[in-house]
Amino acid sequence: EHLRPAAPPRELAAAEHDAARRALPPACEAIAPIQREEASVCDMLADASPDNQAARFFALTRLPEMPPQDERLNDSLTRLLFESSEHWLRRRILEHWLTAGRLDRLIAVWETADADLSLKCLTLDILCGSTDRRVSLVLVRALLSPEEAIRRAAVAHLKRLDYSAALAPLFEALLRDLPAIAAPAVRFLAEMRFNLLLPHLSGLLPHDSPEVVLAALSAIQAHQDRSCF
């Protein structure tokens, strides 16, 4: 039996295109007109209207193919990030920068998103997925933020702190914070067996919040320090 000759490159490309299209969610069928090889991600995002989420979805699936240092694209993504309120879109862009190692872009967004607490919190959450030591500096600023929402988001990432820094003043402030922030901070101290704030734990026992009191008791037990009683 004769071997079937290989398909021409154009036919192979068409076949791959059809396979990729079938793999997309049904809602993405609407983006067929912009699925052209010559269209850049910037062009796709510019052509897609705000209510055409399928077009934006397809454009963002191509981000891994793009060079991380394409600043024209990164500027377009930054504008889209601030213009859109879609959580999935924002997360996709921020996670792209994290994967691409563009921590500078993530930090820049965090520093300039003061008017958009939702974006600021999401950016902090993504940023803390990095092992870069700059994350600790951002996290300290977030934990001391006057915005409760920012502090709540930051307290979930205490393990990302740089323990070589002087953390006692920071944790003293956290233990005086609202119960939703103080309790996780105390539990973290217990988990990490940090003894730098043991003298402060006894001061939490008369706290008005049962959650904080239980966390303090657990921390004291974890440190096996009965002098607090």
PDB file of C-alpha atoms in Angstrom:
ATOM      1  CA  GLU A   1       0.000   0.000   0.000  1.00  0.00           C
ATOM      2  CA  HIS A   2       1.375   3.361  -0.985  1.00  0.00           C
ATOM      3  CA  LEU A   3       1.978   5.903   1.688  1.00  0.00           C
ATOM      4  CA  ARG A   4      -0.328   8.895   1.475  1.00  0.00           C
ATOM      5  CA  PRO A   5       1.708  12.015   0.633  1.00  0.00           C
ATOM      6  CA  ALA A   6       2.065  14.547   3.413  1.00  0.00           C
ATOM      7  CA  ALA A   7      -0.461  17.348   3.383  1.00  0.00           C
ATOM      8  CA  PRO A   8       0.806  20.719   2.230  1.00  0.00           C
ATOM      9  CA  PRO A   9       1.725  23.141   5.042  1.00  0.00           C
ATOM     10  CA  ARG A  10      -1.384  25.261   4.348  1.00  0.00           C
ATOM     11  CA  GLU A  11      -3.654  22.231   4.823  1.00  0.00           C
ATOM     12  CA  LEU A  12      -1.816  21.252   8.001  1.00  0.00           C
ATOM     13  CA  ALA A  13      -2.263  24.747   9.387  1.00  0.00           C
ATOM     14  CA  ALA A  14      -5.967  24.638   8.551  1.00  0.00           C
ATOM     15  CA  ALA A  15      -6.331  21.284  10.288  1.00  0.00           C
ATOM     16  CA  GLU A  16      -4.547  22.554  13.391  1.00  0.00           C
ATOM     17  CA  HIS A  17      -6.729  25.652  13.345  1.00  0.00           C
ATOM     18  CA  ASP A  18      -9.908  23.537  13.240  1.00  0.00           C
ATOM     19  CA  ALA A  19      -8.664  21.310  16.065  1.00  0.00           C
ATOM     20  CA  ALA A  20      -7.854  24.331  18.228  1.00  0.00           C
ATOM     21  CA  ARG A  21     -11.257  25.827  17.489  1.00  0.00           C
ATOM     22  CA  ARG A  22     -13.041  22.645  18.527  1.00  0.00           C
ATOM     23  CA  ALA A  23     -11.107  22.683  21.827  1.00  0.00           C
ATOM     24  CA  LEU A  24     -12.416  26.124  22.765  1.00  0.00           C
ATOM     25  CA  PRO A  25     -15.593  26.653  24.790  1.00  0.00           C
ATOM     26  CA  PRO A  26     -18.776  27.028  22.682  1.00  0.00           C
ATOM     27  CA  ALA A  27     -18.945  30.744  23.478  1.00  0.00           C
ATOM     28  CA  CYS A  28     -15.689  31.253  21.602  1.00  0.00           C
ATOM     29  CA  GLU A  29     -17.259  30.380  18.239  1.00  0.00           C
ATOM     30  CA  ALA A  30     -18.099  34.073  17.897  1.00  0.00           C
ATOM     31  CA  ILE A  31     -14.434  34.947  17.529  1.00  0.00           C
ATOM     32  CA  ALA A  32     -13.833  33.064  14.286  1.00  0.00           C
ATOM     33  CA  PRO A  33     -13.483  36.250  12.196  1.00  0.00           C
ATOM     34  CA  ILE A  34     -10.434  37.398  14.159  1.00  0.00           C
ATOM     35  CA  GLN A  35      -8.623  34.044  14.193  1.00  0.00           C
ATOM     36  CA  ARG A  36      -6.059  34.986  11.616  1.00  0.00           C
ATOM     37  CA  GLU A  37      -2.362  34.328  11.910  1.00  0.00           C
ATOM     38  CA  GLU A  38      -1.330  37.834  10.908  1.00  0.00           C
ATOM     39  CA  ALA A  39      -3.336  39.461  13.723  1.00  0.00           C
ATOM     40  CA  SER A  40      -1.268  40.317  16.780  1.00  0.00           C
ATOM     41  CA  VAL A  41      -2.649  39.994  20.289  1.00  0.00           C
ATOM     42  CA  CYS A  42      -2.656  43.811  20.481  1.00  0.00           C
ATOM     43  CA  ASP A  43      -4.778  43.996  17.325  1.00  0.00           C
ATOM     44  CA  MET A  44      -7.137  41.317  18.602  1.00  0.00           C
ATOM     45  CA  LEU A  45      -7.660  43.117  21.897  1.00  0.00           C
ATOM     46  CA  ALA A  46      -8.154  46.426  20.113  1.00  0.00           C
ATOM     47  CA  ASP A  47     -10.692  44.904  17.700  1.00  0.00           C
ATOM     48  CA  ALA A  48     -12.670  43.144  20.424  1.00  0.00           C
ATOM     49  CA  SER A  49     -15.521  45.178  21.864  1.00  0.00           C
ATOM     50  CA  PRO A  50     -15.863  45.206  25.689  1.00  0.00           C
ATOM     51  CA  ASP A  51     -18.960  42.983  25.512  1.00  0.00           C
ATOM     52  CA  ASN A  52     -17.264  40.400  23.286  1.00  0.00           C
ATOM     53  CA  GLN A  53     -15.649  38.311  26.016  1.00  0.00           C
ATOM     54  CA  ALA A  54     -15.085  35.409  23.651  1.00  0.00           C
ATOM     55  CA  ALA A  55     -12.809  37.530  21.446  1.00  0.00           C
ATOM     56  CA  ARG A  56     -10.850  38.726  24.440  1.00  0.00           C
ATOM     57  CA  PHE A  57     -10.626  35.177  25.759  1.00  0.00           C
ATOM     58  CA  PHE A  58      -9.095  33.923  22.532  1.00  0.00           C
ATOM     59  CA  ALA A  59      -6.635  36.822  22.352  1.00  0.00           C
ATOM     60  CA  LEU A  60      -5.462  36.164  25.908  1.00  0.00           C
ATOM     61  CA  THR A  61      -4.940  32.450  25.194  1.00  0.00           C
ATOM     62  CA  ARG A  62      -2.152  33.558  22.851  1.00  0.00           C
ATOM     63  CA  LEU A  63      -0.227  35.416  25.542  1.00  0.00           C
ATOM     64  CA  PRO A  64       2.176  32.497  26.238  1.00  0.00           C
ATOM     65  CA  GLU A  65       3.348  32.772  22.607  1.00  0.00           C
ATOM     66  CA  MET A  66       4.302  36.421  23.019  1.00  0.00           C
ATOM     67  CA  PRO A  67       7.761  37.633  24.134  1.00  0.00           C
ATOM     68  CA  PRO A  68       7.638  38.866  27.763  1.00  0.00           C
ATOM     69  CA  GLN A  69       9.534  42.025  26.795  1.00  0.00           C
ATOM     70  CA  ASP A  70       6.961  43.163  24.229  1.00  0.00           C
ATOM     71  CA  GLU A  71       6.228  46.477  25.945  1.00  0.00           C
ATOM     72  CA  ARG A  72       3.607  47.518  23.394  1.00  0.00           C
ATOM     73  CA  LEU A  73       1.633  44.425  24.310  1.00  0.00           C
ATOM     74  CA  ASN A  74       2.261  44.898  28.033  1.00  0.00           C
ATOM     75  CA  ASP A  75       1.039  48.486  27.834  1.00  0.00           C
ATOM     76  CA  SER A  76      -2.123  47.273  26.080  1.00  0.00           C
ATOM     77  CA  LEU A  77      -2.651  44.668  28.803  1.00  0.00           C
ATOM     78  CA  THR A  78      -2.192  47.307  31.503  1.00  0.00           C
ATOM     79  CA  ARG A  79      -4.834  49.541  29.925  1.00  0.00           C
ATOM     80  CA  LEU A  80      -7.209  46.596  29.612  1.00  0.00           C
ATOM     81  CA  LEU A  81      -6.555  45.643  33.220  1.00  0.00           C
ATOM     82  CA  PHE A  82      -7.718  49.039  34.477  1.00  0.00           C
ATOM     83  CA  GLU A  83     -10.558  49.447  31.976  1.00  0.00           C
ATOM     84  CA  SER A  84     -12.172  46.060  32.573  1.00  0.00           C
ATOM     85  CA  SER A  85     -13.852  44.880  35.762  1.00  0.00           C
ATOM     86  CA  GLU A  86     -13.962  41.241  34.622  1.00  0.00           C
ATOM     87  CA  HIS A  87     -12.263  39.116  37.288  1.00  0.00           C
ATOM     88  CA  TRP A  88     -11.293  36.293  34.897  1.00  0.00           C
ATOM     89  CA  LEU A  89      -9.668  38.734  32.470  1.00  0.00           C
ATOM     90  CA  ARG A  90      -7.722  40.524  35.159  1.00  0.00           C
ATOM     91  CA  ARG A  91      -6.501  37.252  36.658  1.00  0.00           C
ATOM     92  CA  ARG A  92      -5.423  35.978  33.249  1.00  0.00           C
ATOM     93  CA  ILE A  93      -3.294  39.059  32.590  1.00  0.00           C
ATOM     94  CA  LEU A  94      -1.747  39.116  36.055  1.00  0.00           C
ATOM     95  CA  GLU A  95      -0.957  35.397  35.961  1.00  0.00           C
ATOM     96  CA  HIS A  96       0.647  35.871  32.546  1.00  0.00           C
ATOM     97  CA  TRP A  97       3.017  38.451  34.006  1.00  0.00           C
ATOM     98  CA  LEU A  98       3.787  36.186  36.957  1.00  0.00           C
ATOM     99  CA  THR A  99       4.612  33.268  34.646  1.00  0.00           C
ATOM    100  CA  ALA A 100       6.625  35.538  32.347  1.00  0.00           C
ATOM    101  CA  GLY A 101       8.674  36.836  35.260  1.00  0.00           C
ATOM    102  CA  ARG A 102       7.435  40.415  34.838  1.00  0.00           C
ATOM    103  CA  LEU A 103       7.283  41.205  38.528  1.00  0.00           C
ATOM    104  CA  ASP A 104       7.931  44.839  37.669  1.00  0.00           C
ATOM    105  CA  ARG A 105       4.554  44.989  35.907  1.00  0.00           C
ATOM    106  CA  LEU A 106       2.760  43.366  38.839  1.00  0.00           C
ATOM    107  CA  ILE A 107       4.343  45.717  41.369  1.00  0.00           C
ATOM    108  CA  ALA A 108       3.550  48.730  39.181  1.00  0.00           C
ATOM    109  CA  VAL A 109      -0.119  47.719  39.036  1.00  0.00           C
ATOM    110  CA  TRP A 110      -0.235  47.185  42.801  1.00  0.00           C
ATOM    111  CA  GLU A 111       1.272  50.598  43.439  1.00  0.00           C
ATOM    112  CA  THR A 112      -1.097  52.462  41.110  1.00  0.00           C
ATOM    113  CA  ALA A 113      -4.394  50.671  41.799  1.00  0.00           C
ATOM    114  CA  ASP A 114      -5.268  52.574  44.975  1.00  0.00           C
ATOM    115  CA  ALA A 115      -8.639  53.603  43.553  1.00  0.00           C
ATOM    116  CA  ASP A 116      -9.519  49.999  42.703  1.00  0.00           C
ATOM    117  CA  LEU A 117      -9.263  47.852  45.833  1.00  0.00           C
ATOM    118  CA  SER A 118     -10.513  44.761  44.027  1.00  0.00           C
ATOM    119  CA  LEU A 119      -7.663  44.970  41.510  1.00  0.00           C
ATOM    120  CA  LYS A 120      -5.145  45.828  44.218  1.00  0.00           C
ATOM    121  CA  CYS A 121      -6.113  42.781  46.295  1.00  0.00           C
ATOM    122  CA  LEU A 122      -6.079  40.464  43.291  1.00  0.00           C
ATOM    123  CA  THR A 123      -2.672  41.767  42.210  1.00  0.00           C
ATOM    124  CA  LEU A 124      -1.289  41.163  45.697  1.00  0.00           C
ATOM    125  CA  ASP A 125      -2.672  37.615  45.654  1.00  0.00           C
ATOM    126  CA  ILE A 126      -0.979  36.876  42.309  1.00  0.00           C
ATOM    127  CA  LEU A 127       2.209  38.668  43.320  1.00  0.00           C
ATOM    128  CA  CYS A 128       2.578  36.451  46.380  1.00  0.00           C
ATOM    129  CA  GLY A 129       2.856  33.469  44.047  1.00  0.00           C
ATOM    130  CA  SER A 130       6.390  34.622  43.278  1.00  0.00           C
ATOM    131  CA  THR A 131       9.456  33.663  45.307  1.00  0.00           C
ATOM    132  CA  ASP A 132      11.145  36.988  44.551  1.00  0.00           C
ATOM    133  CA  ARG A 133      12.298  38.767  47.704  1.00  0.00           C
ATOM    134  CA  ARG A 134      10.672  42.008  46.535  1.00  0.00           C
ATOM    135  CA  VAL A 135       7.329  40.433  47.383  1.00  0.00           C
ATOM    136  CA  SER A 136       8.092  40.724  51.092  1.00  0.00           C
ATOM    137  CA  LEU A 137       8.529  44.492  50.816  1.00  0.00           C
ATOM    138  CA  VAL A 138       5.166  44.834  49.070  1.00  0.00           C
ATOM    139  CA  LEU A 139       3.529  42.544  51.629  1.00  0.00           C
ATOM    140  CA  VAL A 140       4.764  44.601  54.579  1.00  0.00           C
ATOM    141  CA  ARG A 141       3.300  47.736  52.995  1.00  0.00           C
ATOM    142  CA  ALA A 142       0.029  45.899  52.405  1.00  0.00           C
ATOM    143  CA  LEU A 143      -0.157  44.687  56.018  1.00  0.00           C
ATOM    144  CA  LEU A 144       0.248  48.274  57.206  1.00  0.00           C
ATOM    145  CA  SER A 145      -2.236  49.691  54.708  1.00  0.00           C
ATOM    146  CA  PRO A 146      -5.021  51.918  56.067  1.00  0.00           C
ATOM    147  CA  GLU A 147      -7.446  49.900  53.927  1.00  0.00           C
ATOM    148  CA  GLU A 148      -8.946  46.944  55.784  1.00  0.00           C
ATOM    149  CA  ALA A 149      -9.527  45.015  52.531  1.00  0.00           C
ATOM    150  CA  ILE A 150      -5.827  45.224  51.684  1.00  0.00           C
ATOM    151  CA  ARG A 151      -4.756  44.065  55.145  1.00  0.00           C
ATOM    152  CA  ARG A 152      -7.241  41.165  54.982  1.00  0.00           C
ATOM    153  CA  ALA A 153      -5.782  40.098  51.625  1.00  0.00           C
ATOM    154  CA  ALA A 154      -2.218  40.433  52.871  1.00  0.00           C
ATOM    155  CA  VAL A 155      -2.632  38.474  56.121  1.00  0.00           C
ATOM    156  CA  ALA A 156      -3.316  35.336  54.057  1.00  0.00           C
ATOM    157  CA  HIS A 157       0.261  35.482  52.734  1.00  0.00           C
ATOM    158  CA  LEU A 158       2.341  35.878  55.897  1.00  0.00           C
ATOM    159  CA  LYS A 159       4.600  33.002  54.851  1.00  0.00           C
ATOM    160  CA  ARG A 160       5.931  35.183  52.059  1.00  0.00           C
ATOM    161  CA  LEU A 161       7.561  37.573  54.540  1.00  0.00           C
ATOM    162  CA  ASP A 162      11.329  37.845  54.649  1.00  0.00           C
ATOM    163  CA  TYR A 163      12.124  36.547  58.114  1.00  0.00           C
ATOM    164  CA  SER A 164      15.547  38.218  58.115  1.00  0.00           C
ATOM    165  CA  ALA A 165      13.755  41.569  58.486  1.00  0.00           C
ATOM    166  CA  ALA A 166      12.687  43.050  61.808  1.00  0.00           C
ATOM    167  CA  LEU A 167       9.158  41.693  62.058  1.00  0.00           C
ATOM    168  CA  ALA A 168       8.326  42.333  65.718  1.00  0.00           C
ATOM    169  CA  PRO A 169       6.945  45.883  65.180  1.00  0.00           C
ATOM    170  CA  LEU A 170       4.868  44.628  62.250  1.00  0.00           C
ATOM    171  CA  PHE A 171       3.286  41.790  64.233  1.00  0.00           C
ATOM    172  CA  GLU A 172       2.687  44.038  67.219  1.00  0.00           C
ATOM    173  CA  ALA A 173       0.551  46.173  64.899  1.00  0.00           C
ATOM    174  CA  LEU A 174      -1.229  43.119  63.492  1.00  0.00           C
ATOM    175  CA  LEU A 175      -2.111  41.819  66.956  1.00  0.00           C
ATOM    176  CA  ARG A 176      -3.780  45.161  67.708  1.00  0.00           C
ATOM    177  CA  ASP A 177      -5.765  45.034  64.461  1.00  0.00           C
ATOM    178  CA  LEU A 178      -9.313  43.853  63.830  1.00  0.00           C
ATOM    179  CA  PRO A 179     -10.084  40.237  64.840  1.00  0.00           C
ATOM    180  CA  ALA A 180     -10.215  39.146  61.187  1.00  0.00           C
ATOM    181  CA  ILE A 181      -6.562  40.186  60.894  1.00  0.00           C
ATOM    182  CA  ALA A 182      -5.255  39.607  64.417  1.00  0.00           C
ATOM    183  CA  ALA A 183      -6.479  35.991  64.643  1.00  0.00           C
ATOM    184  CA  PRO A 184      -4.715  34.770  61.459  1.00  0.00           C
ATOM    185  CA  ALA A 185      -1.560  36.592  62.593  1.00  0.00           C
ATOM    186  CA  VAL A 186      -1.615  34.784  65.948  1.00  0.00           C
ATOM    187  CA  ARG A 187      -2.245  31.425  64.263  1.00  0.00           C
ATOM    188  CA  PHE A 188       0.711  32.106  61.984  1.00  0.00           C
ATOM    189  CA  LEU A 189       2.965  32.827  64.970  1.00  0.00           C
ATOM    190  CA  ALA A 190       1.872  29.536  66.524  1.00  0.00           C
ATOM    191  CA  GLU A 191       2.412  27.579  63.321  1.00  0.00           C
ATOM    192  CA  MET A 192       5.883  29.006  62.735  1.00  0.00           C
ATOM    193  CA  ARG A 193       6.862  28.704  66.426  1.00  0.00           C
ATOM    194  CA  PHE A 194       7.983  32.329  66.505  1.00  0.00           C
ATOM    195  CA  ASN A 195       8.695  33.306  70.099  1.00  0.00           C
ATOM    196  CA  LEU A 196       9.363  36.994  69.451  1.00  0.00           C
ATOM    197  CA  LEU A 197       5.856  37.964  70.533  1.00  0.00           C
ATOM    198  CA  LEU A 198       5.169  35.497  73.332  1.00  0.00           C
ATOM    199  CA  PRO A 199       4.912  38.302  75.929  1.00  0.00           C
ATOM    200  CA  HIS A 200       2.105  39.860  73.893  1.00  0.00           C
ATOM    201  CA  LEU A 201      -0.027  36.707  73.746  1.00  0.00           C
ATOM    202  CA  SER A 202      -1.189  36.969  77.355  1.00  0.00           C
ATOM    203  CA  GLY A 203      -2.502  40.430  76.563  1.00  0.00           C
ATOM    204  CA  LEU A 204      -4.858  38.880  74.008  1.00  0.00           C
ATOM    205  CA  LEU A 205      -6.581  36.537  76.465  1.00  0.00           C
ATOM    206  CA  PRO A 206      -9.109  39.169  77.644  1.00  0.00           C
ATOM    207  CA  HIS A 207      -9.834  40.113  74.021  1.00  0.00           C
ATOM    208  CA  ASP A 208     -13.470  40.701  73.059  1.00  0.00           C
ATOM    209  CA  SER A 209     -13.199  38.311  70.106  1.00  0.00           C
ATOM    210  CA  PRO A 210     -13.476  34.575  70.933  1.00  0.00           C
ATOM    211  CA  GLU A 211     -11.579  33.859  67.715  1.00  0.00           C
ATOM    212  CA  VAL A 212      -8.590  35.906  68.879  1.00  0.00           C
ATOM    213  CA  VAL A 213      -8.676  34.386  72.371  1.00  0.00           C
ATOM    214  CA  LEU A 214      -8.736  30.822  71.004  1.00  0.00           C
ATOM    215  CA  ALA A 215      -5.913  31.645  68.602  1.00  0.00           C
ATOM    216  CA  ALA A 216      -3.846  33.101  71.460  1.00  0.00           C
ATOM    217  CA  LEU A 217      -4.454  30.032  73.653  1.00  0.00           C
ATOM    218  CA  SER A 218      -3.426  27.741  70.800  1.00  0.00           C
ATOM    219  CA  ALA A 219      -0.297  29.806  70.218  1.00  0.00           C
ATOM    220  CA  ILE A 220       0.652  29.655  73.891  1.00  0.00           C
ATOM    221  CA  GLN A 221       0.134  25.889  73.884  1.00  0.00           C
ATOM    222  CA  ALA A 222       2.167  25.549  70.682  1.00  0.00           C
ATOM    223  CA  HIS A 223       5.037  27.392  72.326  1.00  0.00           C
ATOM    224  CA  GLN A 224       4.583  25.387  75.537  1.00  0.00           C
ATOM    225  CA  ASP A 225       4.845  28.584  77.518  1.00  0.00           C
ATOM    226  CA  ARG A 226       2.617  28.547  80.606  1.00  0.00           C
ATOM    227  CA  SER A 227       4.127  31.696  82.050  1.00  0.00           C
ATOM    228  CA  CYS A 228       1.429  33.628  80.174  1.00  0.00           C
ATOM    229  CA  PHE A 229      -1.127  32.231  82.612  1.00  0.00           C
TER     230      PHE A 229
END
